[in-house]
Amino acid sequence: MSFKTTLYIAFFLLSFSVRASFVLIPMEAEGQQNHLKAYGITYWALDKQYKVSWLLNYRGGSFLLPDTPEIRKECQIRGVTFEVLSDGTANGILDEISSPSQNMETVILEKAPKIAVYTPKGKQPWDDAVTLVLTYAEIPFTPIYDEEVLNDALLLYDWLHLHHEDFTGQYGKFFGAYRNAPWYIEQKKEAEALAAKLGFSKVSEEKMAVTNKIRNYVIGGGFMFAMCSATDSFDIALSAEGVDICEPMFDGDASDANYQSRIDYTQTFAFKDYILERNPMQYEFSDIDMTLKRKVLPDVDYFTLMEYSAKWDPIPTMLCQNHTQLVKGFMGQTTAFDSNLIKSNVLIMGENKQNGEARYIHGTKGKGMFTYYGGHDPEDYQHRVGDAHTVLDLHPNSPGYRLILNNVLFPAARKKKLKT
């Protein structure tokens, strides 16, 4: 064998040994040009049956995918930063992550979760932060509403988002400010027609039936994510089953006398000991929400994400992956939760201690889990009715929106015995 041939074979073998085998999608602040679309790439890869690893606490919660031409091309098309790694480099990263001295963990993502968004018919994607970011990240979802829920369509899905809904049947407590607005009158008319169609005499009764279906979905093993008024109104509805808490302008008859004393906090997912707001003119459900109690100026309105042990508490670690621990606050009908009114078995994952409020909480119910996230739109500080919608092309690295997408990917994680 000639020296030239030997040299060629040696070069070929060396090239083979260092060839690219993995694509790393970095997620730290400086390393990723579009954090939100990076989640879409990860979902797309799972949907294509590729194996994906979520590298918790490694460079902002990066993703490790196999190196294929179509994955590289998809990243380029969507404007997602990626790095091509050799086998040796990838194994070195995985070894570093597995070290007991590092607060990191590798979580295998197995399948693309089936996503349902509970939202009224005719709503546009920008009406809700979750549908907006799912659309922007190109993650497919199915809109469903009361009729589908009552017909057990939830059994088809791994993940459910609750739109900014009022599950108590009080039409979002918009009566005081908007009772004469055409959109309010039309929405009330549509809700009453739907309740009648589904066999209920009141919207509050129909919403109670929907609430129970969603509760049973979670208890049976589903994952539920809710924002803004869907959080506290859902818990309030659970606690008020069989009790009329609606005033005449909402359901046509008087509320039950002394209904506060009949509230059953044992039925709720997250909250306890709250006092309901009886005034129908007040744009508030209860004292769970901190909107009217806040003493935080907009320019210093931030909340801090908790840090967990990635190896021992992978669930909250996944849900808190971000490129910063300090997230800009934002308001909503339900802006934040009074920390004193949160059950002790519920994790507070994001909080503003100065104001005594929780922004981002998580818990288990039966075999399933739920996450509540206060506020309306992470990139619209004080969203008002009729305001222009957020353009996410202007916020591709939004830490607040990343928290939503952590929850979207969470159900894809390989099931194993967890400490949390």
Short mmCIF file of C-alpha atoms in Angstrom, two decimals:
data_model
loop_
_atom_site.label_atom_id
_atom_site.label_comp_id
_atom_site.label_asym_id
_atom_site.label_seq_id
_atom_site.Cartn_x
_atom_site.Cartn_y
_atom_site.Cartn_z
CA MET A 1 0.00 0.00 0.00
CA SER A 2 1.48 3.34 -1.01
CA PHE A 3 2.13 6.12 1.47
CA LYS A 4 -0.37 8.31 -0.43
CA THR A 5 -3.11 5.67 -0.09
CA THR A 6 -2.35 5.17 3.61
CA LEU A 7 -2.52 8.92 4.18
CA TYR A 8 -5.86 9.12 2.35
CA ILE A 9 -7.38 6.30 4.44
CA ALA A 10 -6.13 7.90 7.66
CA PHE A 11 -7.63 11.24 6.63
CA PHE A 12 -10.92 9.57 5.72
CA LEU A 13 -11.14 7.77 9.06
CA LEU A 14 -10.31 10.97 10.94
CA SER A 15 -12.96 12.87 9.01
CA PHE A 16 -15.48 10.11 9.73
CA SER A 17 -14.71 10.18 13.45
CA VAL A 18 -15.22 13.93 13.79
CA ARG A 19 -18.17 14.25 11.42
CA ALA A 20 -21.15 16.24 12.65
CA SER A 21 -23.73 14.08 14.39
CA PHE A 22 -25.80 16.60 16.36
CA VAL A 23 -27.39 20.01 16.06
CA LEU A 24 -27.39 22.13 19.19
CA ILE A 25 -29.99 24.89 19.45
CA PRO A 26 -28.49 27.23 22.06
CA MET A 27 -30.92 29.14 24.27
CA GLU A 28 -28.82 31.59 26.28
CA ALA A 29 -29.31 35.34 25.87
CA GLU A 30 -26.53 36.04 23.37
CA GLY A 31 -26.49 32.73 21.54
CA GLN A 32 -30.01 32.57 20.07
CA GLN A 33 -31.51 35.05 17.62
CA ASN A 34 -35.06 33.71 17.95
CA HIS A 35 -35.85 31.90 21.19
CA LEU A 36 -39.55 31.54 20.43
CA LYS A 37 -39.16 29.90 17.03
CA ALA A 38 -36.54 27.55 18.55
CA TYR A 39 -39.38 25.87 20.43
CA GLY A 40 -41.21 25.50 17.13
CA ILE A 41 -38.19 23.74 15.61
CA THR A 42 -38.08 21.36 18.57
CA TYR A 43 -41.80 20.59 18.24
CA TRP A 44 -41.41 20.12 14.48
CA ALA A 45 -38.53 17.66 15.04
CA LEU A 46 -40.59 15.67 17.54
CA ASP A 47 -43.47 15.59 15.09
CA LYS A 48 -41.04 14.16 12.50
CA GLN A 49 -40.18 11.36 14.97
CA TYR A 50 -36.70 12.70 15.75
CA LYS A 51 -35.27 12.13 19.22
CA VAL A 52 -34.67 15.42 21.04
CA SER A 53 -32.86 16.11 24.31
CA TRP A 54 -33.70 19.13 26.44
CA LEU A 55 -30.50 20.20 28.20
CA LEU A 56 -31.83 21.77 31.39
CA ASN A 57 -29.78 24.72 32.69
CA TYR A 58 -27.21 24.24 29.92
CA ARG A 59 -26.82 27.50 28.01
CA GLY A 60 -30.31 28.70 28.88
CA GLY A 61 -32.04 25.34 28.38
CA SER A 62 -30.71 24.31 24.97
CA PHE A 63 -32.01 21.56 22.70
CA LEU A 64 -29.92 18.76 21.19
CA LEU A 65 -31.19 17.23 17.93
CA PRO A 66 -29.70 14.79 15.41
CA ASP A 67 -27.84 16.43 12.54
CA THR A 68 -29.84 16.05 9.33
CA PRO A 69 -30.08 18.26 6.23
CA GLU A 70 -33.78 18.91 6.83
CA ILE A 71 -33.24 20.03 10.44
CA ARG A 72 -30.47 22.41 9.37
CA LYS A 73 -32.64 23.73 6.55
CA GLU A 74 -35.66 24.23 8.83
CA CYS A 75 -33.53 26.19 11.30
CA GLN A 76 -32.27 28.40 8.49
CA ILE A 77 -35.76 28.99 7.11
CA ARG A 78 -37.15 29.96 10.51
CA GLY A 79 -34.17 32.07 11.54
CA VAL A 80 -33.16 29.89 14.47
CA THR A 81 -29.50 29.86 15.54
CA PHE A 82 -27.92 26.40 15.61
CA GLU A 83 -24.49 24.84 16.05
CA VAL A 84 -23.27 21.63 14.43
CA LEU A 85 -21.49 19.29 16.87
CA SER A 86 -19.37 16.20 16.44
CA ASP A 87 -20.13 13.03 18.38
CA GLY A 88 -17.21 13.74 20.66
CA THR A 89 -18.27 17.32 21.44
CA ALA A 90 -21.90 16.28 22.10
CA ASN A 91 -20.80 13.44 24.38
CA GLY A 92 -18.55 15.87 26.25
CA ILE A 93 -21.53 18.18 26.85
CA LEU A 94 -23.70 15.28 28.03
CA ASP A 95 -20.93 14.11 30.38
CA GLU A 96 -20.64 17.62 31.81
CA ILE A 97 -24.40 17.79 32.35
CA SER A 98 -24.50 14.38 34.06
CA SER A 99 -21.82 15.34 36.59
CA PRO A 100 -23.23 15.41 40.16
CA SER A 101 -21.49 18.74 40.67
CA GLN A 102 -23.53 20.45 37.93
CA ASN A 103 -27.10 21.68 38.40
CA MET A 104 -28.05 20.40 34.95
CA GLU A 105 -29.98 17.47 33.53
CA THR A 106 -30.74 15.88 30.18
CA VAL A 107 -34.43 15.20 29.58
CA ILE A 108 -35.50 13.10 26.61
CA LEU A 109 -38.47 14.48 24.69
CA GLU A 110 -40.40 11.61 23.12
CA LYS A 111 -43.37 12.85 21.14
CA ALA A 112 -45.05 16.04 20.01
CA PRO A 113 -47.94 16.63 22.44
CA LYS A 114 -51.42 17.14 21.01
CA ILE A 115 -52.49 20.66 21.94
CA ALA A 116 -55.98 22.05 22.50
CA VAL A 117 -56.78 25.71 23.13
CA TYR A 118 -60.09 26.40 24.85
CA THR A 119 -61.21 29.54 23.07
CA PRO A 120 -64.50 30.93 21.72
CA LYS A 121 -65.21 30.60 18.03
CA GLY A 122 -64.06 33.53 15.94
CA LYS A 123 -61.25 34.64 18.22
CA GLN A 124 -58.12 35.80 16.42
CA PRO A 125 -54.67 34.45 17.44
CA TRP A 126 -53.66 37.81 18.92
CA ASP A 127 -56.64 37.80 21.32
CA ASP A 128 -54.67 35.48 23.57
CA ALA A 129 -50.93 35.27 24.31
CA VAL A 130 -50.82 31.48 23.99
CA THR A 131 -52.53 31.25 20.60
CA LEU A 132 -50.36 34.17 19.47
CA VAL A 133 -47.08 32.51 20.41
CA LEU A 134 -48.13 29.06 19.18
CA THR A 135 -48.96 30.62 15.82
CA TYR A 136 -45.69 32.55 15.75
CA ALA A 137 -43.61 29.49 16.70
CA GLU A 138 -45.54 27.41 14.12
CA ILE A 139 -46.71 24.89 16.70
CA PRO A 140 -50.06 23.37 15.64
CA PHE A 141 -53.05 23.47 17.96
CA THR A 142 -56.78 22.78 17.81
CA PRO A 143 -59.28 25.38 19.05
CA ILE A 144 -62.07 23.80 21.09
CA TYR A 145 -64.89 25.25 23.15
CA ASP A 146 -67.79 24.23 25.35
CA GLU A 147 -69.53 21.88 22.95
CA GLU A 148 -66.35 19.87 22.29
CA VAL A 149 -65.42 19.80 25.99
CA LEU A 150 -68.84 18.53 27.03
CA ASN A 151 -68.59 15.84 24.32
CA ASP A 152 -65.31 14.56 25.85
CA ALA A 153 -63.01 15.85 23.10
CA LEU A 154 -60.37 16.58 25.76
CA LEU A 155 -59.50 12.88 25.79
CA LEU A 156 -57.77 13.42 22.44
CA TYR A 157 -55.25 15.94 23.81
CA ASP A 158 -52.17 15.94 26.05
CA TRP A 159 -52.21 19.68 26.79
CA LEU A 160 -55.00 22.18 27.28
CA HIS A 161 -54.78 25.95 27.45
CA LEU A 162 -57.60 27.95 28.96
CA HIS A 163 -58.24 31.20 27.11
CA HIS A 164 -59.02 34.32 29.16
CA GLU A 165 -62.36 32.86 30.13
CA ASP A 166 -64.77 33.54 32.97
CA PHE A 167 -65.87 30.15 34.28
CA THR A 168 -68.23 31.70 36.84
CA GLY A 169 -70.77 32.88 34.27
CA GLN A 170 -70.32 36.61 35.04
CA TYR A 171 -69.05 37.54 31.55
CA GLY A 172 -65.65 38.60 32.82
CA LYS A 173 -67.17 41.18 35.19
CA PHE A 174 -67.14 43.63 32.27
CA PHE A 175 -70.67 44.83 33.13
CA GLY A 176 -69.60 48.00 34.95
CA ALA A 177 -67.58 49.48 32.10
CA TYR A 178 -68.92 47.81 28.96
CA ARG A 179 -72.58 46.83 29.50
CA ASN A 180 -73.68 49.11 26.65
CA ALA A 181 -70.85 48.17 24.28
CA PRO A 182 -72.07 46.26 21.20
CA TRP A 183 -69.38 43.57 21.63
CA TYR A 184 -70.44 42.90 25.24
CA ILE A 185 -74.11 42.67 24.33
CA GLU A 186 -73.30 40.31 21.45
CA GLN A 187 -71.02 38.07 23.52
CA LYS A 188 -73.64 37.76 26.27
CA LYS A 189 -76.28 36.90 23.67
CA GLU A 190 -74.02 34.26 22.08
CA ALA A 191 -73.16 32.71 25.45
CA GLU A 192 -76.84 32.43 26.41
CA ALA A 193 -77.69 30.88 23.04
CA LEU A 194 -74.90 28.31 23.38
CA ALA A 195 -75.99 27.39 26.91
CA ALA A 196 -79.57 26.89 25.73
CA LYS A 197 -78.39 24.81 22.77
CA LEU A 198 -76.44 22.56 25.15
CA GLY A 199 -79.46 22.10 27.42
CA PHE A 200 -78.74 24.55 30.25
CA SER A 201 -81.01 27.27 31.59
CA LYS A 202 -78.10 29.49 32.67
CA VAL A 203 -74.64 30.28 31.34
CA SER A 204 -73.24 29.80 34.86
CA GLU A 205 -74.62 26.23 34.95
CA GLU A 206 -73.19 25.44 31.53
CA LYS A 207 -69.78 26.83 32.54
CA MET A 208 -69.90 24.73 35.71
CA ALA A 209 -70.37 21.59 33.62
CA VAL A 210 -67.41 22.61 31.43
CA THR A 211 -65.30 23.32 34.52
CA ASN A 212 -66.02 19.85 35.88
CA LYS A 213 -65.02 18.23 32.58
CA ILE A 214 -61.72 20.11 32.61
CA ARG A 215 -61.13 19.20 36.25
CA ASN A 216 -61.70 15.53 35.45
CA TYR A 217 -59.35 15.80 32.45
CA VAL A 218 -56.55 17.00 34.72
CA ILE A 219 -57.28 14.43 37.44
CA GLY A 220 -57.13 11.74 34.76
CA GLY A 221 -53.63 12.74 33.70
CA GLY A 222 -53.99 15.80 31.46
CA PHE A 223 -51.86 18.93 31.61
CA MET A 224 -53.64 22.28 31.91
CA PHE A 225 -52.17 25.75 31.43
CA ALA A 226 -54.15 28.89 32.21
CA MET A 227 -53.47 32.63 32.09
CA CYS A 228 -55.10 35.78 33.39
CA SER A 229 -58.76 35.45 34.42
CA ALA A 230 -58.98 31.77 33.45
CA THR A 231 -56.86 31.00 36.54
CA ASP A 232 -58.87 32.41 39.43
CA SER A 233 -62.28 32.15 37.75
CA PHE A 234 -61.69 28.41 37.20
CA ASP A 235 -60.84 27.82 40.86
CA ILE A 236 -63.73 30.01 42.02
CA ALA A 237 -66.17 28.05 39.85
CA LEU A 238 -64.90 24.76 41.34
CA SER A 239 -65.40 26.09 44.86
CA ALA A 240 -68.88 27.46 44.15
CA GLU A 241 -70.53 24.40 42.62
CA GLY A 242 -74.19 24.37 43.62
CA VAL A 243 -74.00 27.98 44.86
CA ASP A 244 -75.45 30.93 42.92
CA ILE A 245 -72.81 33.69 43.05
CA CYS A 246 -74.16 35.59 40.02
CA GLU A 247 -76.14 38.82 40.40
CA PRO A 248 -79.36 39.40 38.37
CA MET A 249 -77.69 41.22 35.45
CA PHE A 250 -75.68 38.06 34.76
CA ASP A 251 -78.21 35.25 35.16
CA GLY A 252 -81.64 36.83 35.65
CA ASP A 253 -82.11 36.07 39.36
CA ALA A 254 -80.58 37.01 42.69
CA SER A 255 -77.47 35.40 44.07
CA ASP A 256 -77.70 33.13 47.11
CA ALA A 257 -77.69 34.95 50.41
CA ASN A 258 -74.42 34.64 52.35
CA TYR A 259 -72.86 32.68 49.51
CA GLN A 260 -69.33 33.40 50.78
CA SER A 261 -69.89 31.03 53.70
CA ARG A 262 -70.70 28.19 51.27
CA ILE A 263 -67.48 28.41 49.24
CA ASP A 264 -65.64 25.07 49.39
CA TYR A 265 -61.89 25.65 49.14
CA THR A 266 -61.17 21.91 49.19
CA GLN A 267 -62.37 21.71 45.59
CA THR A 268 -59.88 24.20 44.13
CA PHE A 269 -56.59 23.49 42.37
CA ALA A 270 -54.46 26.32 43.75
CA PHE A 271 -56.20 28.88 45.93
CA LYS A 272 -57.66 29.02 49.44
CA ASP A 273 -59.39 31.39 51.87
CA TYR A 274 -60.24 34.05 49.27
CA ILE A 275 -63.12 36.49 49.52
CA LEU A 276 -65.33 36.91 46.47
CA GLU A 277 -66.09 40.35 45.07
CA ARG A 278 -69.86 40.76 45.29
CA ASN A 279 -70.12 44.15 43.57
CA PRO A 280 -71.17 43.49 39.93
CA MET A 281 -69.78 46.90 38.94
CA GLN A 282 -66.29 45.98 40.15
CA TYR A 283 -63.97 44.53 37.51
CA GLU A 284 -62.68 41.81 39.84
CA PHE A 285 -63.63 38.28 40.91
CA SER A 286 -62.01 38.06 44.33
CA ASP A 287 -59.02 39.14 46.42
CA ILE A 288 -56.86 36.43 44.82
CA ASP A 289 -55.83 38.95 42.17
CA MET A 290 -53.26 41.61 43.07
CA THR A 291 -54.18 44.17 40.37
CA LEU A 292 -55.89 46.61 42.76
CA LYS A 293 -53.45 45.92 45.61
CA ARG A 294 -50.23 46.49 43.66
CA LYS A 295 -47.67 49.10 44.70
CA VAL A 296 -45.20 48.45 41.89
CA LEU A 297 -44.17 51.11 39.37
CA PRO A 298 -44.12 49.93 35.73
CA ASP A 299 -40.41 50.54 35.21
CA VAL A 300 -39.44 48.32 38.15
CA ASP A 301 -42.16 45.71 37.67
CA TYR A 302 -40.25 42.42 37.43
CA PHE A 303 -40.65 38.95 38.89
CA THR A 304 -37.97 36.41 39.72
CA LEU A 305 -37.96 32.80 38.55
CA MET A 306 -37.08 30.22 41.20
CA GLU A 307 -34.08 27.96 40.77
CA TYR A 308 -34.56 24.23 41.30
CA SER A 309 -32.36 21.16 41.31
CA ALA A 310 -32.42 19.94 37.73
CA LYS A 311 -31.62 16.35 38.75
CA TRP A 312 -34.09 16.12 41.62
CA ASP A 313 -36.83 18.52 40.53
CA PRO A 314 -36.87 18.30 36.71
CA ILE A 315 -40.50 19.37 36.34
CA PRO A 316 -40.26 22.91 37.77
CA THR A 317 -36.78 23.18 36.27
CA MET A 318 -38.24 22.54 32.80
CA LEU A 319 -41.03 25.03 33.36
CA CYS A 320 -38.56 27.74 34.45
CA GLN A 321 -35.98 27.37 31.65
CA ASN A 322 -35.00 30.83 30.44
CA HIS A 323 -32.11 33.05 29.48
CA THR A 324 -32.77 35.29 32.49
CA GLN A 325 -34.14 34.79 36.00
CA LEU A 326 -35.66 38.28 36.02
CA VAL A 327 -38.79 38.60 33.86
CA LYS A 328 -40.59 41.86 33.08
CA GLY A 329 -44.01 42.00 34.67
CA PHE A 330 -47.25 42.63 32.77
CA MET A 331 -50.83 43.23 33.80
CA GLY A 332 -54.19 41.65 33.07
CA GLN A 333 -57.62 41.24 34.57
CA THR A 334 -55.82 38.79 36.87
CA THR A 335 -52.31 40.21 37.05
CA ALA A 336 -50.82 38.16 39.88
CA PHE A 337 -51.85 36.03 42.83
CA ASP A 338 -51.78 36.95 46.52
CA SER A 339 -49.13 34.60 47.92
CA ASN A 340 -51.08 34.23 51.18
CA LEU A 341 -54.01 32.69 49.29
CA ILE A 342 -52.04 29.92 47.55
CA LYS A 343 -52.25 26.38 48.92
CA SER A 344 -49.08 25.04 50.56
CA ASN A 345 -48.75 22.12 48.12
CA VAL A 346 -48.56 24.49 45.10
CA LEU A 347 -45.14 25.58 43.84
CA ILE A 348 -44.54 29.30 43.41
CA MET A 349 -42.14 29.33 40.45
CA GLY A 350 -42.12 33.08 39.80
CA GLU A 351 -42.74 35.81 42.35
CA ASN A 352 -42.37 39.45 43.27
CA LYS A 353 -41.53 39.19 46.97
CA GLN A 354 -41.52 42.94 47.43
CA ASN A 355 -45.24 43.00 46.60
CA GLY A 356 -46.13 39.62 48.14
CA GLU A 357 -47.38 38.27 44.84
CA ALA A 358 -46.90 35.10 42.83
CA ARG A 359 -46.87 35.34 39.03
CA TYR A 360 -46.24 31.76 37.93
CA ILE A 361 -47.38 28.69 39.90
CA HIS A 362 -47.60 24.94 39.36
CA GLY A 363 -49.24 21.99 41.03
CA THR A 364 -50.61 18.48 40.67
CA LYS A 365 -54.20 17.27 40.77
CA GLY A 366 -54.80 13.54 40.65
CA LYS A 367 -52.62 12.11 37.88
CA GLY A 368 -52.37 15.44 36.05
CA MET A 369 -50.74 18.84 36.47
CA PHE A 370 -51.60 22.50 36.04
CA THR A 371 -49.75 25.79 35.65
CA TYR A 372 -51.25 29.22 36.30
CA TYR A 373 -49.58 32.32 34.83
CA GLY A 374 -50.82 35.77 35.81
CA GLY A 375 -51.28 38.61 33.30
CA HIS A 376 -52.58 38.97 29.75
CA ASP A 377 -49.64 39.52 27.38
CA PRO A 378 -45.95 39.31 28.38
CA GLU A 379 -45.00 42.03 25.88
CA ASP A 380 -47.96 44.39 26.37
CA TYR A 381 -47.67 45.85 29.87
CA GLN A 382 -51.23 47.09 30.34
CA HIS A 383 -53.36 45.53 27.63
CA ARG A 384 -56.73 47.23 27.26
CA VAL A 385 -59.84 46.32 25.28
CA GLY A 386 -59.31 47.40 21.68
CA ASP A 387 -55.52 47.81 21.92
CA ALA A 388 -53.43 46.81 18.90
CA HIS A 389 -52.12 43.26 19.06
CA THR A 390 -48.52 42.38 19.86
CA VAL A 391 -46.21 41.67 16.91
CA LEU A 392 -43.88 38.90 18.07
CA ASP A 393 -41.39 39.60 15.30
CA LEU A 394 -40.46 42.54 17.52
CA HIS A 395 -40.00 40.27 20.57
CA PRO A 396 -38.38 37.01 19.33
CA ASN A 397 -36.40 36.64 22.57
CA SER A 398 -39.21 37.38 25.05
CA PRO A 399 -38.52 35.72 28.45
CA GLY A 400 -42.21 36.04 29.38
CA TYR A 401 -43.35 34.18 26.26
CA ARG A 402 -40.65 31.52 26.78
CA LEU A 403 -42.44 30.45 29.97
CA ILE A 404 -45.56 29.66 27.94
CA LEU A 405 -43.56 27.54 25.49
CA ASN A 406 -41.82 25.64 28.30
CA ASN A 407 -45.26 24.45 29.28
CA VAL A 408 -46.08 23.46 25.70
CA LEU A 409 -43.04 21.16 25.47
CA PHE A 410 -43.25 19.80 28.99
CA PRO A 411 -45.74 16.98 28.21
CA ALA A 412 -43.30 15.64 25.58
CA ALA A 413 -40.84 14.61 28.31
CA ARG A 414 -40.21 10.93 28.84
CA LYS A 415 -42.26 9.74 31.79
CA LYS A 416 -40.22 8.52 34.74
CA LYS A 417 -40.48 8.50 38.50
CA LEU A 418 -40.03 12.12 39.59
CA LYS A 419 -39.42 13.62 43.01
CA THR A 420 -41.83 16.52 42.51
#
